[in-house]
PDB file of C-alpha atoms in Angstrom:
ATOM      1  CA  UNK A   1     -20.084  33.957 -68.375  1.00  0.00           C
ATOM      2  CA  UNK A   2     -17.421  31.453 -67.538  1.00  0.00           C
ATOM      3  CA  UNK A   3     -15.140  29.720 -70.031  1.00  0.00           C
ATOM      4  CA  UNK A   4     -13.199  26.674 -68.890  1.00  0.00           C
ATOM      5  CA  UNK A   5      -9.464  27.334 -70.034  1.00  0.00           C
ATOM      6  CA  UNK A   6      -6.422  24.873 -70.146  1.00  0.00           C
ATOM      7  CA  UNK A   7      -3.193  26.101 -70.328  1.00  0.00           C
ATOM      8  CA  UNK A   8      -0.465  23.966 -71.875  1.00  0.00           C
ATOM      9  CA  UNK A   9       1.298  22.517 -69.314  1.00  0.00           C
ATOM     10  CA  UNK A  10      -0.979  22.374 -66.648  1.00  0.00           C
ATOM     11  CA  UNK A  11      -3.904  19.493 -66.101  1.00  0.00           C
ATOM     12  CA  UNK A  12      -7.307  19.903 -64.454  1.00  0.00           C
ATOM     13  CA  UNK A  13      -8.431  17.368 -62.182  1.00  0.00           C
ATOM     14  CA  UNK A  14     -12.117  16.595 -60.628  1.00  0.00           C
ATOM     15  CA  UNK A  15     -12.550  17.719 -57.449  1.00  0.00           C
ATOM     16  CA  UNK A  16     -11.234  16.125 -54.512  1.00  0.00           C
ATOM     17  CA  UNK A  17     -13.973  14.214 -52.487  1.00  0.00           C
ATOM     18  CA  UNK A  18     -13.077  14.327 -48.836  1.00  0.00           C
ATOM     19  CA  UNK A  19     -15.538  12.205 -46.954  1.00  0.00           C
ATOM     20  CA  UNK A  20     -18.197  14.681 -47.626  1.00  0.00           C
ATOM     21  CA  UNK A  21     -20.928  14.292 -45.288  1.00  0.00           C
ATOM     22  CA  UNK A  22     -24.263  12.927 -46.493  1.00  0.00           C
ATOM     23  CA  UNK A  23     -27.943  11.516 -45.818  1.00  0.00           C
ATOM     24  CA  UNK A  24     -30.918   9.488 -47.436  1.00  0.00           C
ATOM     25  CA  UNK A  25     -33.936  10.463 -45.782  1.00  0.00           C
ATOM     26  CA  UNK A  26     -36.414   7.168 -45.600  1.00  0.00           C
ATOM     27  CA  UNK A  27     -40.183   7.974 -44.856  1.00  0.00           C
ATOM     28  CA  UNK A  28     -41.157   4.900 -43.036  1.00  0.00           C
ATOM     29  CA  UNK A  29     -44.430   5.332 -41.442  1.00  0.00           C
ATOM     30  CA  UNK A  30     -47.236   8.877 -41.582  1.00  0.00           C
ATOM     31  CA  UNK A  31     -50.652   9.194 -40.843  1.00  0.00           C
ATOM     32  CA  UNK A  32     -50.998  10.581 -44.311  1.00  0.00           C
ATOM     33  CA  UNK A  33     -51.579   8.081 -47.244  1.00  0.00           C
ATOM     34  CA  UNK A  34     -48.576   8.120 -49.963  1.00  0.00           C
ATOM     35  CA  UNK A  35     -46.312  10.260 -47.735  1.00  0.00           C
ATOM     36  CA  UNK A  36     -44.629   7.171 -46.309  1.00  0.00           C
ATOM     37  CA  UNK A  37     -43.775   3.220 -47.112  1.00  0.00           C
ATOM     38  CA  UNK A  38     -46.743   2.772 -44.386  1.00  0.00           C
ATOM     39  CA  UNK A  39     -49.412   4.421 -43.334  1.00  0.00           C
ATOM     40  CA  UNK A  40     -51.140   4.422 -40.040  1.00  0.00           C
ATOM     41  CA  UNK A  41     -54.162   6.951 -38.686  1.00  0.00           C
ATOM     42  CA  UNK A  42     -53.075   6.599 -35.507  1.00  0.00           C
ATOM     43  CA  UNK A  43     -49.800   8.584 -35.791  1.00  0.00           C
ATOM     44  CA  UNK A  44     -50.520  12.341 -34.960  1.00  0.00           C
ATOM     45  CA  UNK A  45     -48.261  14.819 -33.495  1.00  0.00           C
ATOM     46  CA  UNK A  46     -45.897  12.000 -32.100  1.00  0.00           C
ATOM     47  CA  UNK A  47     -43.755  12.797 -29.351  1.00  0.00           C
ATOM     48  CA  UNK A  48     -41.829  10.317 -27.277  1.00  0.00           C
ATOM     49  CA  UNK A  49     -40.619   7.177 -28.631  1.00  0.00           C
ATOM     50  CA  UNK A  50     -38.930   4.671 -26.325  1.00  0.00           C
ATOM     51  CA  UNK A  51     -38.070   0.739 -26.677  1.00  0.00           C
ATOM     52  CA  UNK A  52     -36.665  -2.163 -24.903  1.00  0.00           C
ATOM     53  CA  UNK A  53     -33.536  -4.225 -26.375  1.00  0.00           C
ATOM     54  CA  UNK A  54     -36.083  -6.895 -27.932  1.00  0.00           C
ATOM     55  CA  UNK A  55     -39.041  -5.167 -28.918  1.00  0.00           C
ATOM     56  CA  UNK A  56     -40.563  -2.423 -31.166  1.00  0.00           C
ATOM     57  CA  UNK A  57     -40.678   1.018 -31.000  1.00  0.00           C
ATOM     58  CA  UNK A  58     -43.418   2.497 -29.109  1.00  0.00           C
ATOM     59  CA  UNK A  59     -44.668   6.408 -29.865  1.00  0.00           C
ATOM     60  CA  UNK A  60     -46.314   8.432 -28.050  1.00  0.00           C
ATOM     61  CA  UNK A  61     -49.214   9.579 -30.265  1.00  0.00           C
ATOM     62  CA  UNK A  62     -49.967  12.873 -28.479  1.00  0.00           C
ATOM     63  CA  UNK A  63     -52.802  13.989 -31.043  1.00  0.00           C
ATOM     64  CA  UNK A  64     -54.903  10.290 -31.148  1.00  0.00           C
ATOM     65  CA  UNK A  65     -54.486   9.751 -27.350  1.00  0.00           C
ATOM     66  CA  UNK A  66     -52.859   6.295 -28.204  1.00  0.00           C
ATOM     67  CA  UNK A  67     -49.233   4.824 -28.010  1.00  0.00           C
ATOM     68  CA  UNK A  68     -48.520   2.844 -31.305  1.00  0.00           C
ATOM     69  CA  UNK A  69     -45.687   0.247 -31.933  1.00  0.00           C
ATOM     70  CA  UNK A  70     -43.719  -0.737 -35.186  1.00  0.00           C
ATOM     71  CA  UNK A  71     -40.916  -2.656 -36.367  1.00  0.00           C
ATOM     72  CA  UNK A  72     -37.139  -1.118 -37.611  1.00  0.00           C
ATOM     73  CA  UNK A  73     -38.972  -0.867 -40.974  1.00  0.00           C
ATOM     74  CA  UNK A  74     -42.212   1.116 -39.711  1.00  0.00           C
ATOM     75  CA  UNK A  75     -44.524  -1.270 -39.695  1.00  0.00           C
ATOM     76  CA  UNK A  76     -46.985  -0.837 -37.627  1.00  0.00           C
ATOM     77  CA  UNK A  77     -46.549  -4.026 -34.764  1.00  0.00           C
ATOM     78  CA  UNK A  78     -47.640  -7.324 -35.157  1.00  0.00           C
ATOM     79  CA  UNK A  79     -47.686  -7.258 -38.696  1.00  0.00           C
ATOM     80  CA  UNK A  80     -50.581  -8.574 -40.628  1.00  0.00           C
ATOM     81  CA  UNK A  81     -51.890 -10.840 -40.386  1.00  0.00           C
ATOM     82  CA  UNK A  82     -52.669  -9.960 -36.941  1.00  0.00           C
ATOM     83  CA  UNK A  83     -53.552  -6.600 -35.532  1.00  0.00           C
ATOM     84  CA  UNK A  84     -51.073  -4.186 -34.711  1.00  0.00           C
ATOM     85  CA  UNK A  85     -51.028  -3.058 -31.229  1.00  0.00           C
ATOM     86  CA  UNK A  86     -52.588   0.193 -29.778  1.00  0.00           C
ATOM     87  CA  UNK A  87     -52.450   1.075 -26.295  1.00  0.00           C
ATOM     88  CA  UNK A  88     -54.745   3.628 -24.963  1.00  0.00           C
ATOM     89  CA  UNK A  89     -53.176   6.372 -22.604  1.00  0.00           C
ATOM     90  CA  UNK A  90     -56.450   7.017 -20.177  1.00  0.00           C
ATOM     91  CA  UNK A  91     -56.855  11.015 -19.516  1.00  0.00           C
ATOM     92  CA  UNK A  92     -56.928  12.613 -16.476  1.00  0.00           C
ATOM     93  CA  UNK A  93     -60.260  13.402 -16.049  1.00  0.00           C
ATOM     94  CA  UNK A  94     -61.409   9.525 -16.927  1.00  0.00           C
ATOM     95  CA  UNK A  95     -63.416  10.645 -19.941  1.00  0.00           C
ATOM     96  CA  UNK A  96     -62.102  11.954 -23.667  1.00  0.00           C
ATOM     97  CA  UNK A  97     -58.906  11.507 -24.775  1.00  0.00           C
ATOM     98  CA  UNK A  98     -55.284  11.673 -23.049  1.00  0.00           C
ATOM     99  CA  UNK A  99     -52.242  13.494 -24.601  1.00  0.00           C
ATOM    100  CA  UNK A 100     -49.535  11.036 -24.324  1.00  0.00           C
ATOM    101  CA  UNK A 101     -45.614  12.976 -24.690  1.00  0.00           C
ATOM    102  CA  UNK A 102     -43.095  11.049 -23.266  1.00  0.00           C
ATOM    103  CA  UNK A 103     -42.473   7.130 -22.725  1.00  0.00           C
ATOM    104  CA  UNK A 104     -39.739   5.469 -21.086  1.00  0.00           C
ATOM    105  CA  UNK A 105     -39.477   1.150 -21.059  1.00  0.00           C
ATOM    106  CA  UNK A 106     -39.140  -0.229 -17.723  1.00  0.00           C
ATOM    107  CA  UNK A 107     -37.066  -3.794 -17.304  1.00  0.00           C
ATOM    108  CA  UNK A 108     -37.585  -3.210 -13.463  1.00  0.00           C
ATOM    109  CA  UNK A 109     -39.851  -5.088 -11.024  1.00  0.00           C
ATOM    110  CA  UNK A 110     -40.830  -1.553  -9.536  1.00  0.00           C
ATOM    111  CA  UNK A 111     -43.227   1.009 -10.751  1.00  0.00           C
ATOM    112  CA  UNK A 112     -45.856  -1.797  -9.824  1.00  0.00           C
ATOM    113  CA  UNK A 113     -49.600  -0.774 -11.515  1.00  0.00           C
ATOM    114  CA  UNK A 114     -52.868  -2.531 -10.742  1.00  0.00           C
ATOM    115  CA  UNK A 115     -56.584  -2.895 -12.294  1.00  0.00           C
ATOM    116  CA  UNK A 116     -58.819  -4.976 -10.458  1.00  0.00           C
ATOM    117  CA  UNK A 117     -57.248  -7.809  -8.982  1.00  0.00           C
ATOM    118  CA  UNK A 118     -54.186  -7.792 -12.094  1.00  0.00           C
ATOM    119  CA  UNK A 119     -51.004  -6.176 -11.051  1.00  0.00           C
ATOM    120  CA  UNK A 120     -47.909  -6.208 -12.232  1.00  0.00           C
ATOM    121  CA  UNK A 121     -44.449  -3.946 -13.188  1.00  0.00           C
ATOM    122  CA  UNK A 122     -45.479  -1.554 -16.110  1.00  0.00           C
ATOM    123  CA  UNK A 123     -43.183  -2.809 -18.783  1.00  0.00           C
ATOM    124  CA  UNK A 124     -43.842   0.631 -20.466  1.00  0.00           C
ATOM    125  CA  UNK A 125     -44.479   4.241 -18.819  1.00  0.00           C
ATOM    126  CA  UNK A 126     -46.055   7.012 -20.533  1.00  0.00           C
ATOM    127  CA  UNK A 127     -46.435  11.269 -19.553  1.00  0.00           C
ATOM    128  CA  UNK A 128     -49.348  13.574 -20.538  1.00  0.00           C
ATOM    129  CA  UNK A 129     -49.955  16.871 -20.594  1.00  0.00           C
ATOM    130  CA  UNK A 130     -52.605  16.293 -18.791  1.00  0.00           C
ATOM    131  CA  UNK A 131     -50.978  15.831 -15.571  1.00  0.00           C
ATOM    132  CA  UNK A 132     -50.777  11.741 -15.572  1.00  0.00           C
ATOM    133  CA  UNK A 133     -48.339   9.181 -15.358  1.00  0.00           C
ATOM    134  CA  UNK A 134     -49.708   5.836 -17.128  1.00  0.00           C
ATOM    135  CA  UNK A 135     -48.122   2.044 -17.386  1.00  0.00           C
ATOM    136  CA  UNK A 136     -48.712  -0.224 -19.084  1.00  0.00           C
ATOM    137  CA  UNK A 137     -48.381  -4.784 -18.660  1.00  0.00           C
ATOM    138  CA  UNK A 138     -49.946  -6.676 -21.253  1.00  0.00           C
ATOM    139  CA  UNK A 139     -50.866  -8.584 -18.002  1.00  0.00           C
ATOM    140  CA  UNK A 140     -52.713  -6.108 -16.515  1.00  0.00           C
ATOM    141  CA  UNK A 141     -54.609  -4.932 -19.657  1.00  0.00           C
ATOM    142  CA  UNK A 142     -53.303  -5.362 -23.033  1.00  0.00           C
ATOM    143  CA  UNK A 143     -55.203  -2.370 -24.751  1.00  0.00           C
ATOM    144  CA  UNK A 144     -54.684   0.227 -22.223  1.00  0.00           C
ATOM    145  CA  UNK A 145     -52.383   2.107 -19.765  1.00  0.00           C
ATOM    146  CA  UNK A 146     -53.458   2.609 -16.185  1.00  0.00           C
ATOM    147  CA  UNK A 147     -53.365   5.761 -14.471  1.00  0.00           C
ATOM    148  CA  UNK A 148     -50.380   5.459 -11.348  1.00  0.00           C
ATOM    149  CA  UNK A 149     -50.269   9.086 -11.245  1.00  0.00           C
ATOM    150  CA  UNK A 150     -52.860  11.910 -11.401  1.00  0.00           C
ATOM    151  CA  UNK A 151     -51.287  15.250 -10.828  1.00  0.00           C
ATOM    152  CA  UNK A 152     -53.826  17.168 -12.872  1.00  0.00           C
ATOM    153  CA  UNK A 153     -53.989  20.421 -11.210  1.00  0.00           C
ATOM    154  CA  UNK A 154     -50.539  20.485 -10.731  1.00  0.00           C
ATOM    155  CA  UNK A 155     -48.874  19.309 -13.776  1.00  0.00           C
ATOM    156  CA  UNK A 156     -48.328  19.297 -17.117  1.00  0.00           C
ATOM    157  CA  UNK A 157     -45.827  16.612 -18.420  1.00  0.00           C
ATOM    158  CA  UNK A 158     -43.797  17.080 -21.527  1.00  0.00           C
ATOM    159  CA  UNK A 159     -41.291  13.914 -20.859  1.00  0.00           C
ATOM    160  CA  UNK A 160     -40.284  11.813 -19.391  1.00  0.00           C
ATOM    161  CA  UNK A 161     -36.606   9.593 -18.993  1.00  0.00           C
ATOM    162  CA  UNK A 162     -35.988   6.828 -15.799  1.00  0.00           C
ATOM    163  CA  UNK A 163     -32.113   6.613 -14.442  1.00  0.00           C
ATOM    164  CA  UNK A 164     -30.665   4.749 -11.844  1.00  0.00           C
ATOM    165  CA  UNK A 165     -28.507   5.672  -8.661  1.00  0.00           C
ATOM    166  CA  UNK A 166     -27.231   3.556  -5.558  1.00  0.00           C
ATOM    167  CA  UNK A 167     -30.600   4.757  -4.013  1.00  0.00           C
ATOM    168  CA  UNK A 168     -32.548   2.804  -6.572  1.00  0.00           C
ATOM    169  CA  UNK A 169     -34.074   3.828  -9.978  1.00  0.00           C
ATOM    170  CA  UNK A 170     -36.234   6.642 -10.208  1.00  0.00           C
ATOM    171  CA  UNK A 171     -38.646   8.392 -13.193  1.00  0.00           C
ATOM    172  CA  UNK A 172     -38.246  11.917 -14.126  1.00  0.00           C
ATOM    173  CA  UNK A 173     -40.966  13.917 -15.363  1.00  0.00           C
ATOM    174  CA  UNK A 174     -40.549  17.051 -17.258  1.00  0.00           C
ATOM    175  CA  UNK A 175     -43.291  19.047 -15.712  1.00  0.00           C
ATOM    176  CA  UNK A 176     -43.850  22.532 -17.800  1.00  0.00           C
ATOM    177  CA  UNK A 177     -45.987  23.890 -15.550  1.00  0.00           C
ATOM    178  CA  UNK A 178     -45.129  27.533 -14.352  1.00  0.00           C
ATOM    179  CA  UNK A 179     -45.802  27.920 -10.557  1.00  0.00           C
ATOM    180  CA  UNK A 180     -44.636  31.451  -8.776  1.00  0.00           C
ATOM    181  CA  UNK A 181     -41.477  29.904  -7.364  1.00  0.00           C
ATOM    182  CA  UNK A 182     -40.209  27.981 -10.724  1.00  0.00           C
ATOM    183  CA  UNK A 183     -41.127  30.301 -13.191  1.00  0.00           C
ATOM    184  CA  UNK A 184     -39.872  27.282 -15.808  1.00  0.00           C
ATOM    185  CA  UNK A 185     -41.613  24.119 -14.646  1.00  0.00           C
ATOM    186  CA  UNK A 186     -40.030  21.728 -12.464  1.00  0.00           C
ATOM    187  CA  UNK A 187     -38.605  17.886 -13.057  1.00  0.00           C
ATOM    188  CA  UNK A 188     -40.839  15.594 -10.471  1.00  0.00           C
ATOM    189  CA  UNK A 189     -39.478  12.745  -9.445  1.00  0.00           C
ATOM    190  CA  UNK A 190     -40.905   9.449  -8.575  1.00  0.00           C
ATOM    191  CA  UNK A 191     -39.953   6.076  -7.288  1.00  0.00           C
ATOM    192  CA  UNK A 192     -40.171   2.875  -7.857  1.00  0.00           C
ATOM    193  CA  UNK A 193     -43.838   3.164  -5.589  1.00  0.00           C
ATOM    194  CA  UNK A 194     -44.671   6.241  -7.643  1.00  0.00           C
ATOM    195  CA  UNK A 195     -43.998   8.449  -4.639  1.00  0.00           C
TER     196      UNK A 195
END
């Protein structure tokens, strides 16, 4: 038991509060209903996130396939009344579902993609564990990444980041698979041609 004691002569005083070091977490957006301020299906096992200096965030939605945008309050993007935006990630094999991870924006005219006679720069670049490397340019299709890389047998991509040098501006890929001589994966590299 503890009994608070004042002597005479002496004064208490509350604690001193020192800049303590605090957070409010804010649910904004889950795929399950009342968890979050909004609620969207689509969001399973996100990974990557990425965005450009004017427009929403885009996930990666590893578990739906998909790659699903919102605004700074987690609202799924456009806001009603239109539809919110969902871009397909295409798998490797052409059929199923792909498994998105990491996305990167891209305010370059490189890392050109092309379906049918529409090409243009993917504005957006997404990774999959199933070996691929995706853009997307609302130009080119507006519900759906195109394959630009298929390295299927050979990789398995868990990210993805772009960065620049004198030599130009190049994606790295976090590829986890093992291989005899890199026991831990290996970063590819492509350029601006996806070579």
């Amino acid at each position: 038991m503890l009994l608070p004691l004042t002597l005479p002569g002496t004064a208490t005083a509350a604690p001193r509060q020192t800049g303590a070091a605090f957070y409010q977490q804010t649910n904004l957006v889950s795929d399950i209903s009342g968890l979050a301020a909004f609620t969207d299906a689509h969001l399973v096992n996100p990974w990557g996130i990425s965005f450009s200096s004017t427009s929403p965030f885009w996930v990666s939605d590893n578990g739906t396939g998909v790659s699903t945008l919102y605004n700074g309050q987690g609202q799924p993007f456009p806001p009603p009344p239109a539809s919110p935006l969902v871009v397909t990630i295409p798998p490797a094999s052409g059929s199923g579902q792909g498994t998105p991870t990491g996305t990167v924006f891209n305010g370059t005219t490189g890392f050109v993609i092309t379906q049918g006679t529409s090409s243009g720069p993917a504005r957006f670049l997404f990774d999959t564990l199933d070996g691929t490397i995706s853009g997307w340019n609302p130009a080119v299709n507006r519900s759906s990444a195109v394959i630009a890389v298929n390295n299927a047998s050979s990789a398995v991509y868990t990210g993805l980041t772009m960065a620049s040098n004198a030599s130009g501006t190049f994606l790295y890929a976090a590829n986890a698979l093992p291989s005899p001589a890199h026991p831990n994966g290996t970063i590819d590299v492509f350029d601006q041609h996806f070579t």
